[in-house]
Coordinates of C-alpha atoms in Angstrom, one line a residue:
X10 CA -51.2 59.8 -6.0
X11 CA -52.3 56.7 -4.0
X12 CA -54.2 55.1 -6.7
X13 CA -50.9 55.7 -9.2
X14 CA -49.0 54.2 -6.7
X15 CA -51.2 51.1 -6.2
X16 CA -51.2 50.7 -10.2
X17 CA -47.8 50.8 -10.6
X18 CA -47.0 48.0 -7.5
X19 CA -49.9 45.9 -9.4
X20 CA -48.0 46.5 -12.4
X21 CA -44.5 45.5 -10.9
X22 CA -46.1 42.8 -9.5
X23 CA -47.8 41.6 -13.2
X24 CA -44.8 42.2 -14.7
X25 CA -42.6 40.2 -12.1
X26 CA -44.6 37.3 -11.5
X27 CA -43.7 33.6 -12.8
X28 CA -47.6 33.1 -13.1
X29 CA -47.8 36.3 -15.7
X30 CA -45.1 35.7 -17.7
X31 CA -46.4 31.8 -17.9
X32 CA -50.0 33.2 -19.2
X33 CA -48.1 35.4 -20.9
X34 CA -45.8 33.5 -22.7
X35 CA -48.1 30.5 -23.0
X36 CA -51.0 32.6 -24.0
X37 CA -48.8 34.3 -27.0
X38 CA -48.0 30.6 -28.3
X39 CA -51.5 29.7 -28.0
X40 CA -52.4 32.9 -29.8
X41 CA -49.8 32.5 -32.8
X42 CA -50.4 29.0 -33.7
X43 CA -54.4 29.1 -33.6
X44 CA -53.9 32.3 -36.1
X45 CA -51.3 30.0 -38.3
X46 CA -54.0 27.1 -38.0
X47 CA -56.9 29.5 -38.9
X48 CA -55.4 31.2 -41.5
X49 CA -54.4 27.7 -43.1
X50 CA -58.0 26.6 -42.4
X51 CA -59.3 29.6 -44.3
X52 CA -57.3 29.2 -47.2
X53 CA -57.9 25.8 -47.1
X54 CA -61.7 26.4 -46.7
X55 CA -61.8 29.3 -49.7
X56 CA -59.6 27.0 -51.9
X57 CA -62.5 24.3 -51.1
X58 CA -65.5 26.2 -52.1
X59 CA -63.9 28.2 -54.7
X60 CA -62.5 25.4 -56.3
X61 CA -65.4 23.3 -56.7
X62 CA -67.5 25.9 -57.9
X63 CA -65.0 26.8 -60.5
X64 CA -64.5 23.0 -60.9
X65 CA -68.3 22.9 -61.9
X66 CA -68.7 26.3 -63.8
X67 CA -65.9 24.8 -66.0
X68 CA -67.6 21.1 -66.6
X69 CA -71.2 22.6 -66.9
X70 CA -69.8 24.8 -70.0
X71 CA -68.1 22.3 -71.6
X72 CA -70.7 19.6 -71.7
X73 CA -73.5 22.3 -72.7
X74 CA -71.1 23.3 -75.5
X75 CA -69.9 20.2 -76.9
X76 CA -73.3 18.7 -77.1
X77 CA -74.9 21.8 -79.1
X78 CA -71.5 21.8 -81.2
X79 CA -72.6 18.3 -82.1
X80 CA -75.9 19.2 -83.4
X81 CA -75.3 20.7 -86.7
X82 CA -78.8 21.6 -88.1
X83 CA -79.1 24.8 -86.8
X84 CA -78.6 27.8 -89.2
X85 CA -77.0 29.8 -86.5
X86 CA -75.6 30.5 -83.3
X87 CA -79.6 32.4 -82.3
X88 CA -80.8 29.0 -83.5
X89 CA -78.6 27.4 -80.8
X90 CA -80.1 29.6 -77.9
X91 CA -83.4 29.7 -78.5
X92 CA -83.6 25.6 -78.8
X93 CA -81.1 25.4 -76.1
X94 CA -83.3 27.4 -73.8
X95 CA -86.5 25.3 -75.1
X96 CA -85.1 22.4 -73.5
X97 CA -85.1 21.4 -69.8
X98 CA -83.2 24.3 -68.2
X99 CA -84.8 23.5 -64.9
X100 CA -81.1 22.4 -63.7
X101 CA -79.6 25.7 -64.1
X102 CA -82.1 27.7 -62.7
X103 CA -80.8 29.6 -59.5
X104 CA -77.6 28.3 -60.0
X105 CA -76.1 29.6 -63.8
X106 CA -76.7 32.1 -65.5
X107 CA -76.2 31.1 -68.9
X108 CA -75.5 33.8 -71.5
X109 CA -75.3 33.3 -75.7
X110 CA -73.0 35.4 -77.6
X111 CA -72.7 36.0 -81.4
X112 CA -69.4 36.3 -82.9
X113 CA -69.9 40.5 -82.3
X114 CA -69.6 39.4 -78.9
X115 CA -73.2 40.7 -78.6
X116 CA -75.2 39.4 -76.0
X117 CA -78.2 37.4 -78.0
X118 CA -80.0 36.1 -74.9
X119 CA -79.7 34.6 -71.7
X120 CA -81.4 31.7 -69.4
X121 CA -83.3 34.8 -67.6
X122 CA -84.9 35.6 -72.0
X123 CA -83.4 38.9 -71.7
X124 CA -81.9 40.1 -74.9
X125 CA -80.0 43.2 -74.4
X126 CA -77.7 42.9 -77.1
X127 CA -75.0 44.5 -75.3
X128 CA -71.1 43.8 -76.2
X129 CA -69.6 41.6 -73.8
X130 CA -65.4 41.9 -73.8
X131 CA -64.9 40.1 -70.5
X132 CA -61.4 37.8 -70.3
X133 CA -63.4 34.5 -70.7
X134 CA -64.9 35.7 -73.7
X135 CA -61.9 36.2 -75.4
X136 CA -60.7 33.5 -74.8
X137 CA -63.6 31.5 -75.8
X138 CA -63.3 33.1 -79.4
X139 CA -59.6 31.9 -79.4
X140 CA -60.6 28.7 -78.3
X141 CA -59.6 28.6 -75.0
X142 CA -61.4 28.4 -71.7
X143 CA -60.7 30.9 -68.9
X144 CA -62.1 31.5 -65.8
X145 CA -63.2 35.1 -65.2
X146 CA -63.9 36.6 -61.7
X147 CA -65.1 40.4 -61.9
X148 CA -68.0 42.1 -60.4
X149 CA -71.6 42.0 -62.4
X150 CA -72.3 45.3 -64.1
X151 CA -76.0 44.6 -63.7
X152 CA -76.7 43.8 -60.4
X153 CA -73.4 44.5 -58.7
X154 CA -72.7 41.2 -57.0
X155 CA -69.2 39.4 -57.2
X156 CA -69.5 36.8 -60.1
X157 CA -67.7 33.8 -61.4
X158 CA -68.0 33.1 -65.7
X159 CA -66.6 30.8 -68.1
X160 CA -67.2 31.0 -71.6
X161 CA -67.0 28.0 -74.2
X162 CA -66.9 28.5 -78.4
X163 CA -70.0 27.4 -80.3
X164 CA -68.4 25.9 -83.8
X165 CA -70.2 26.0 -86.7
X166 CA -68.8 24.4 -89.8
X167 CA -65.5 24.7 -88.0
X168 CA -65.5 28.7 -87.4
X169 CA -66.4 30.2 -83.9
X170 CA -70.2 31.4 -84.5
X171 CA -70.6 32.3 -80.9
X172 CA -69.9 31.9 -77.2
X173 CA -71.8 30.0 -74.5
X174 CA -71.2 31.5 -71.1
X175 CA -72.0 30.6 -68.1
X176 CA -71.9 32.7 -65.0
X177 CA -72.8 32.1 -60.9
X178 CA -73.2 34.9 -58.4
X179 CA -70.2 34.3 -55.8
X180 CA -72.4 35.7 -53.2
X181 CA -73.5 32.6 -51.6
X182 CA -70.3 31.2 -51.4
X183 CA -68.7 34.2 -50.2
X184 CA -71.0 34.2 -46.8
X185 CA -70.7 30.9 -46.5
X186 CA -66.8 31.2 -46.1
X187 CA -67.8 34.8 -44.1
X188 CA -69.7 32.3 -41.8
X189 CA -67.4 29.9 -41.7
X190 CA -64.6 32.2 -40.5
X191 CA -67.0 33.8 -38.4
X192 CA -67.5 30.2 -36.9
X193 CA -63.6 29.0 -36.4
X194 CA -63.0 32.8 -35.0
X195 CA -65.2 32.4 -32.1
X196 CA -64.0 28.3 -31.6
X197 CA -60.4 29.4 -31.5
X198 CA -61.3 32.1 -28.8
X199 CA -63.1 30.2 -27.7
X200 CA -60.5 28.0 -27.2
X201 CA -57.6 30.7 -26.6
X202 CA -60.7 31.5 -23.1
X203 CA -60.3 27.9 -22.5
X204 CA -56.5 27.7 -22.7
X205 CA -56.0 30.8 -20.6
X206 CA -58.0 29.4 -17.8
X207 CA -56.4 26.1 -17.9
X208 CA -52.8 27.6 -18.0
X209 CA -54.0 30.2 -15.1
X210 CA -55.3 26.8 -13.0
X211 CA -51.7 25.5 -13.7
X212 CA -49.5 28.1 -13.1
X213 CA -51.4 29.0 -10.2
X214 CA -50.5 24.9 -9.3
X215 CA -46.8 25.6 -10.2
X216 CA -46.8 29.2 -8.8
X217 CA -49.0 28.5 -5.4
X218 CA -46.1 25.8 -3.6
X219 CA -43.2 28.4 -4.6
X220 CA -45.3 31.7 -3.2
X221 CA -45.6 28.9 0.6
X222 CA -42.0 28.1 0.0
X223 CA -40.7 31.6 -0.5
X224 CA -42.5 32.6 2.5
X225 CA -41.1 29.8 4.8
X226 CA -37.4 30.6 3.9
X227 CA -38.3 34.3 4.9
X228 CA -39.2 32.9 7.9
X229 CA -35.8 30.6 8.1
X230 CA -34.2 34.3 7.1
X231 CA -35.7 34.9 10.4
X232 CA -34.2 32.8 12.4
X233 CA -37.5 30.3 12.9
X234 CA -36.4 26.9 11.7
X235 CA -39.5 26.0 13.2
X236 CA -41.9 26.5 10.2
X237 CA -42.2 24.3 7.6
X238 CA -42.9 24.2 4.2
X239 CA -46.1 22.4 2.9
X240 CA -45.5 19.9 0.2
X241 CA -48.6 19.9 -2.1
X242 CA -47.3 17.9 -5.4
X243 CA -44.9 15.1 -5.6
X244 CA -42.7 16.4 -8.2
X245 CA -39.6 18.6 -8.6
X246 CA -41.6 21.2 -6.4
X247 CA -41.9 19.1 -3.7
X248 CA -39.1 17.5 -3.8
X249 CA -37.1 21.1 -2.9
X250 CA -39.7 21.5 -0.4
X251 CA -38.4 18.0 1.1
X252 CA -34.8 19.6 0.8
X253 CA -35.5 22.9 2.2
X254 CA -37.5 20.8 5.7
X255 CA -34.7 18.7 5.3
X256 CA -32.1 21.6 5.5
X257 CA -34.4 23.0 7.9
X258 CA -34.1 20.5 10.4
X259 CA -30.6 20.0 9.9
X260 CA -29.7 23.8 10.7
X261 CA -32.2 23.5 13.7
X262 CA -30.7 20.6 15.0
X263 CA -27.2 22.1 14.7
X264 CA -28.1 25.1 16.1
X265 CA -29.5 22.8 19.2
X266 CA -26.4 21.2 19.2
X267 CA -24.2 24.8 19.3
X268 CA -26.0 26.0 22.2
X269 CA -25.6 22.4 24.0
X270 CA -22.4 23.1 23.2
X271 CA -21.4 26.5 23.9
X272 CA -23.1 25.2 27.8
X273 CA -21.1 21.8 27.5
X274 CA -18.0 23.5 26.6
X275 CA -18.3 26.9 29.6
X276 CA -18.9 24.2 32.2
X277 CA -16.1 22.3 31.6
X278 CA -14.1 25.3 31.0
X279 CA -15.2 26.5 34.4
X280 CA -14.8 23.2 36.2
X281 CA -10.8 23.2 35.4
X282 CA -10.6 26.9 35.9
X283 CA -12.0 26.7 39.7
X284 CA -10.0 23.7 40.5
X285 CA -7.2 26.1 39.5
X286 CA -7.7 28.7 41.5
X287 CA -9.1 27.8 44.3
X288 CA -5.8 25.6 44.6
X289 CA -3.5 28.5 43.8
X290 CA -5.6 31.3 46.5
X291 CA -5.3 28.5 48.9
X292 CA -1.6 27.7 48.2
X293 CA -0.7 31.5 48.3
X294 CA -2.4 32.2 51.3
X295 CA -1.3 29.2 53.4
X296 CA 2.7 29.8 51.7
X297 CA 4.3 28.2 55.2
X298 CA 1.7 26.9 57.0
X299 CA 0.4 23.8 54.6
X300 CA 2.2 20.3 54.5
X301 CA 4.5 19.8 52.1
X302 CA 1.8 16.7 51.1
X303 CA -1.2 19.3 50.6
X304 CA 1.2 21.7 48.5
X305 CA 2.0 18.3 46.4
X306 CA -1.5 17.7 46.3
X307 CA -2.8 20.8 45.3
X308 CA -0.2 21.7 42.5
X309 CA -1.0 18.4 41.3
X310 CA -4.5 19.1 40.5
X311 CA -3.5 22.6 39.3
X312 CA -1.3 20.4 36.6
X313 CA -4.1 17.5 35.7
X314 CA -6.7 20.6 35.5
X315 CA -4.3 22.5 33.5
X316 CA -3.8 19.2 30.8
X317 CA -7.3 19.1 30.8
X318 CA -7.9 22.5 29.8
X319 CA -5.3 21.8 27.1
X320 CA -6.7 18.8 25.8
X321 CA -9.6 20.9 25.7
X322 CA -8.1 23.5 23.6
X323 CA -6.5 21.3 21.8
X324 CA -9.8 19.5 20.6
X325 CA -11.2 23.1 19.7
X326 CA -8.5 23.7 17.7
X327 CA -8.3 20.7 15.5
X328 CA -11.9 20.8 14.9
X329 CA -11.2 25.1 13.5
X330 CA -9.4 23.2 10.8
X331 CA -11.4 20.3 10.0
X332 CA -14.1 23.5 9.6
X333 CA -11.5 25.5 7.4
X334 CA -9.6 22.7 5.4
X335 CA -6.5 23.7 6.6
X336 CA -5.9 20.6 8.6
X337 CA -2.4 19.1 7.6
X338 CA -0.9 15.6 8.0
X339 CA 2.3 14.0 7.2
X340 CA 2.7 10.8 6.9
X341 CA 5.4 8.1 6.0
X342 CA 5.8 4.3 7.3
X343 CA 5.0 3.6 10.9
X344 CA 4.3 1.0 12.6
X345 CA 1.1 0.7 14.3
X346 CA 1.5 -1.8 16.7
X347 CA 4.5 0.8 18.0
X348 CA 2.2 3.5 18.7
X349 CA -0.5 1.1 20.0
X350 CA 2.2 -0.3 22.5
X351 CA 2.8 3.2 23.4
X352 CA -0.5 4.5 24.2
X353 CA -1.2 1.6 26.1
X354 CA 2.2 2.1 28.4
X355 CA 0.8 6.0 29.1
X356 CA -2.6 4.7 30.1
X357 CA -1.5 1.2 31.8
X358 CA -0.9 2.8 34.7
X359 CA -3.5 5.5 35.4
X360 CA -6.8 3.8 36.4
X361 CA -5.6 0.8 38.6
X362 CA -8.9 -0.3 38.8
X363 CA -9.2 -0.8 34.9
X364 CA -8.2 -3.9 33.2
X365 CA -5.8 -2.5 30.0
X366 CA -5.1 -5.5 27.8
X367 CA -2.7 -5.2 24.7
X368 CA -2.5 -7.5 21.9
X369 CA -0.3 -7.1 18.8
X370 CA -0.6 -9.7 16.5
X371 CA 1.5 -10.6 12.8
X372 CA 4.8 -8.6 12.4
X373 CA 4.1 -6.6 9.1
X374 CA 2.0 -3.6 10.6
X375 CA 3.3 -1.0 8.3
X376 CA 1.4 2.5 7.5
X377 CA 1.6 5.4 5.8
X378 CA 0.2 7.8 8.2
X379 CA 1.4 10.8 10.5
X380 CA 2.2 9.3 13.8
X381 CA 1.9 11.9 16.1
X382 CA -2.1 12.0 14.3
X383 CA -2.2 8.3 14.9
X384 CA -1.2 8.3 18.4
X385 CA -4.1 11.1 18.7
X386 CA -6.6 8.9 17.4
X387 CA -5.7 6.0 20.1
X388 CA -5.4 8.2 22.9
X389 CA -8.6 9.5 22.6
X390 CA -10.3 6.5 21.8
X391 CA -9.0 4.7 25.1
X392 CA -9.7 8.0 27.0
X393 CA -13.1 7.5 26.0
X394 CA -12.8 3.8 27.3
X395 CA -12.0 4.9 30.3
X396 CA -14.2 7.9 30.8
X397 CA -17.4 5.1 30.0
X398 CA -16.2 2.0 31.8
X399 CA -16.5 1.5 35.4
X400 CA -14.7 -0.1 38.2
X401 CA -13.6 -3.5 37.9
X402 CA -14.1 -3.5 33.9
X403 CA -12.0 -4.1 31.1
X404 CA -10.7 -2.6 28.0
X405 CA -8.5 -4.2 25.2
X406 CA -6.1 -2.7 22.6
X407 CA -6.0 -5.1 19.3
X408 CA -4.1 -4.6 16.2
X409 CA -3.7 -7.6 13.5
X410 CA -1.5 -7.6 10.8
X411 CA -2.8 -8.7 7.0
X412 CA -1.3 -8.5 3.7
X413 CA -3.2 -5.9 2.4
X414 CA -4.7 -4.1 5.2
X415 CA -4.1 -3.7 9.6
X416 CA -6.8 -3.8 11.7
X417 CA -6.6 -2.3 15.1
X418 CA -9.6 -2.8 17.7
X419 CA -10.6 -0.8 20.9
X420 CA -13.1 -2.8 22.7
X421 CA -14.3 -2.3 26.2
X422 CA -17.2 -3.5 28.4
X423 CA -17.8 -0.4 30.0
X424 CA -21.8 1.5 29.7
X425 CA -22.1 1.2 25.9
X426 CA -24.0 3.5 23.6
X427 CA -27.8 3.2 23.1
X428 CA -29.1 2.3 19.9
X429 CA -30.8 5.5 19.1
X430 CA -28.2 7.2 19.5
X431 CA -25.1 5.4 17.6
X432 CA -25.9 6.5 14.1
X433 CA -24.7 9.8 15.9
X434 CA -22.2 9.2 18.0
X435 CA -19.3 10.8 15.6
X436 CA -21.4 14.3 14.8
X437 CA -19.7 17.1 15.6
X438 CA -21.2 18.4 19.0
X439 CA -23.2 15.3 19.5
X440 CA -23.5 14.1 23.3
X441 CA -26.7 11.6 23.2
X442 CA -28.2 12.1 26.6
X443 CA -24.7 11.1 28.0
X444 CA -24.1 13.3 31.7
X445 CA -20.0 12.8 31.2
X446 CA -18.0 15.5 31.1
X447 CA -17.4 16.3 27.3
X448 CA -17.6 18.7 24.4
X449 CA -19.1 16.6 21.5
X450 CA -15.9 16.5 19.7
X451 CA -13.7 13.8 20.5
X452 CA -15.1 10.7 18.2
X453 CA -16.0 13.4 15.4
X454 CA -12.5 14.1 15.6
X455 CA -11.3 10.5 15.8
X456 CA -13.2 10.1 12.8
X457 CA -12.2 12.6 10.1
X458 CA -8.4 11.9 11.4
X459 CA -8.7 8.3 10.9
X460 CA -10.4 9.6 7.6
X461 CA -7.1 11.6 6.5
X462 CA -5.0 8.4 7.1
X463 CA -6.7 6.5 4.2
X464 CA -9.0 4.6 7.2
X465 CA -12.0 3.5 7.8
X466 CA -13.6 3.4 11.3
X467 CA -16.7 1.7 12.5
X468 CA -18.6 1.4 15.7
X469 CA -20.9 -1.5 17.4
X470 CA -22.0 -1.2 20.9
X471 CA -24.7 -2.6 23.3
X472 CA -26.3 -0.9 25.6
X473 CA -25.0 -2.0 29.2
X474 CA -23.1 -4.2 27.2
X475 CA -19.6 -2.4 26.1
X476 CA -18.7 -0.6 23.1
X477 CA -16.0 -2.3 20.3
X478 CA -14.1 0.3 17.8
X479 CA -12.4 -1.0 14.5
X480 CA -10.1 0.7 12.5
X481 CA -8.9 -0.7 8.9
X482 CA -5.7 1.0 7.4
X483 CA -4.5 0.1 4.3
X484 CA -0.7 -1.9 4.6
X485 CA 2.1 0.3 3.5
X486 CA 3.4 -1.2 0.3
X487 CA 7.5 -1.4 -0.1
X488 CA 7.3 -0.4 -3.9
X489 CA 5.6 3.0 -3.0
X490 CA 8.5 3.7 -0.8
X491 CA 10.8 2.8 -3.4
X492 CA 9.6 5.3 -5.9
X493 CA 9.0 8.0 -3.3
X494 CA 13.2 7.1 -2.8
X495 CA 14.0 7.4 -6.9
X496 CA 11.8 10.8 -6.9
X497 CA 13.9 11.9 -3.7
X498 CA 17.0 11.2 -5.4
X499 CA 15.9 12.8 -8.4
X500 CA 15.0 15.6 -7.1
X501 CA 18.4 16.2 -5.2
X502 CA 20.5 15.9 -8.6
X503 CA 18.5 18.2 -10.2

């Protein structure tokens, strides 16, 4: 029972596997078109030898014919033969035997002297009495061997006195082709061995890099994004191994960033949260004994922790629907330089020891975007400003009106970003080796919102340096709110 079973996983393996169904396949081909090649060879080959020895038979009877048919002093057809066979036969012996036949269609001798004077009623004979020549292929009464004749008409005073026939064993020829098949057999498997191996050593090539690969995405199943899978071949191969490291690493480093998250994300949670209630188990057991300054103080860090934990969730929120699509803006005109002005009066006055410039320049700063989005998008930039710019420094709020396009700036020359770490800075999760409080999320954010208003944001910074932000919206055009005014109308008559 074993041994069955071992058999039949070999044999659901065999029948399974790419590189058996390649040597398979490949082999089959292979197989067909040598047996198509032979077979053409053969026939070719056959055609060859029979044909020239036919091709010969038939010039051989001729010529002997017409030269004794030209020789007219003989008193018969007996004559012919017996002169004929006087003469220099030495170039038909061991290849013809040549055979005389009166008009009985008796045999009257032959090149071997035999004269048997038996009736000879072959095809070729015939047809040598009624003048014609054919080629007659039969087996030889005599000795039994396969035999190729042709037969010519002797004339004599213009009546057929007899036949001339010549005849060759087709023995020879026959194991010569035998041979010759025999030959191109064992040089086509010969060849088939030879193909096989070469399409087992490339398979195996092809097969080899997909059994490594298949094995390192059980171990991704696994939940080790560690391993790696060996590129062996520049090609199509390897460049899905290059795809599948490359995925690799991406899911690794995502999961890194998760769990930095998930630990960035519970301590500032907590932070808020025990600011919160140790404020509220103080202010409840001290009700009547605290200053009416300490209750001021403490319920307003309960407040400032609370608007922190709902920025917070707030953040989390927006980035469930950038995840799920579902996030929705509406926009019409606004002017930018309005909602720059405005985030700029709620920040002008909360770090007095921060420098907040604003400077609006050109009067047509029209967009088509949602405003409460937009004012989102500022907010958080200049909270970042803030968060990364210390004491005494400086941060500006630009916005510049063109014809086609307004560009807004947020520069500041606060503790910049390092080098390495800027091509990341707008990753989801991504906090460089920054120790500020912070989830990850807020320029990833910023960056698919300014995305959804037709924008485009880029960042420069210098390390120790300060940190500029520019965003390039598209200007509103009038027309477009023209038509979008037809369609309204339109739409209200129907």
């Amino acid at each position: 029972m074993k041994i069955e079973k071992i058999f039949q996983k070999i044999k659901r393996y065999t029948d399974s596997s790419i590189q058996t169904r390649m040597i398979k396949n490949f082999g089959l081909i292979m197989a067909v078109t040598i047996a198509v090649l032979e077979i053409m060879i053969i026939s070719v080959i056959y055609n060859y030898y029979y044909g020239g020895v036919e091709q010969i038979l038939k010039d051989r009877v001729t010529l002997t014919a017409e030269f004794l048919n030209k020789s007219s002093n003989y008193s018969s057809s007996y004559d012919k033969a017996r002169t004929l066979l006087g003469m220099s036969m030495s170039s038909f012996e061991n290849k013809f035997l040549v055979q005389f036949i009166d008009s009985d269609k008796k045999l009257i001798i032959d090149s071997n002297g035999f004269s048997d004077n038996i009736e000879v009623n072959t095809p070729d004979v015939e047809a040598a009495f009624q003048k014609k020549i054919f080629l007659y292929r039969g087996v030889s009464s005599s000795t039994g061997e396969k035999i190729l004749a042709a037969s010519r008409p002797l004339i004599r005073y213009n009546t057929t006195d007899g036949v001339i026939r010549f005849v060759v064993s087709l023995e020879k020829v026959d194991t010569e082709i035998k041979n010759f098949v025999i030959a191109s057999i064992v040089l086509c498997m010969i060849i088939v061995g030879f193909f096989l191996f070469t399409s087992s050593l490339i398979s195996t090539s092809i097969v080899e890099p997909i059994k490594k690969l298949n094995s390192t995405a059980k171990e991704f199943a696994k939940g080790n994004f560690n391993a790696s899978a060996e590129k062996t071949y520049n090609d199509e191969i390897g460049q899905l191994v290059d795809t599948i490291n490359f995925m690799a690493n991406e899911i690794k480093n995502t999961e890194k960033l998760k769990v930095e998250f998930v630990s960035s994300i519970s301590h500032e949670l907590r932070t808020p949260l025990t600011s919160i209630k140790g404020w509220s188990e103080t202010l409840q057991m001290s009700e009547g004994y605290m200053k009416d300054s300490d209750v001021a103080t403490g319920l307003n860090i309960i407040s400032a922790e609370a608007e922190r934990l709902s920025i917070m969730v707030e953040e989390l929120l927006d980035f469930s629907r950038f995840q799920s699509n579902s996030m929705k803006v509406i926009k019409k005109p606004v002017n930018i330089k309005d909602v720059i002005f405005q985030v700029y009066r709620q920040f002008s006055n909360k770090r007095a020891n921060i420098s907040l410039k604003c400077d609006l320049k050109g009067e047509d700063t029209i967009i088509n975007a949602d405003e409460n989005r937009l004012k989102q998008i500022y907010i958080n930039l200049v909270t970042n400003s803030i968060k990364f710019t210390k004491e005494g420094g400086e941060i500006e709020l630009i916005a510049i009106g063109y014809e086609d396009k307004i560009v807004t700036v947020v520069k500041d020359n606060g503790i910049g970003i390092k080098a390495e770490n800027l091509p990341h800075i707008t990753e989801k999760f991504y906090k460089g080796t920054s120790t500020m409080p912070g989830n990850g999320l807020g320029l990833s954010i910023v960056d698919e919102l300014v995305k959804l208003q037709d924008g485009v944001m880029t960042i420069e910074s210098e390390y120790e340096v300060g940190t500029k932000i520019t965003i390039v919206f598209p200007a509103f055009k009038e027309e477009v709110l023209e038509n979008d005014e037809i369609l309204e109308d339109i739409n209200g008559e129907l």
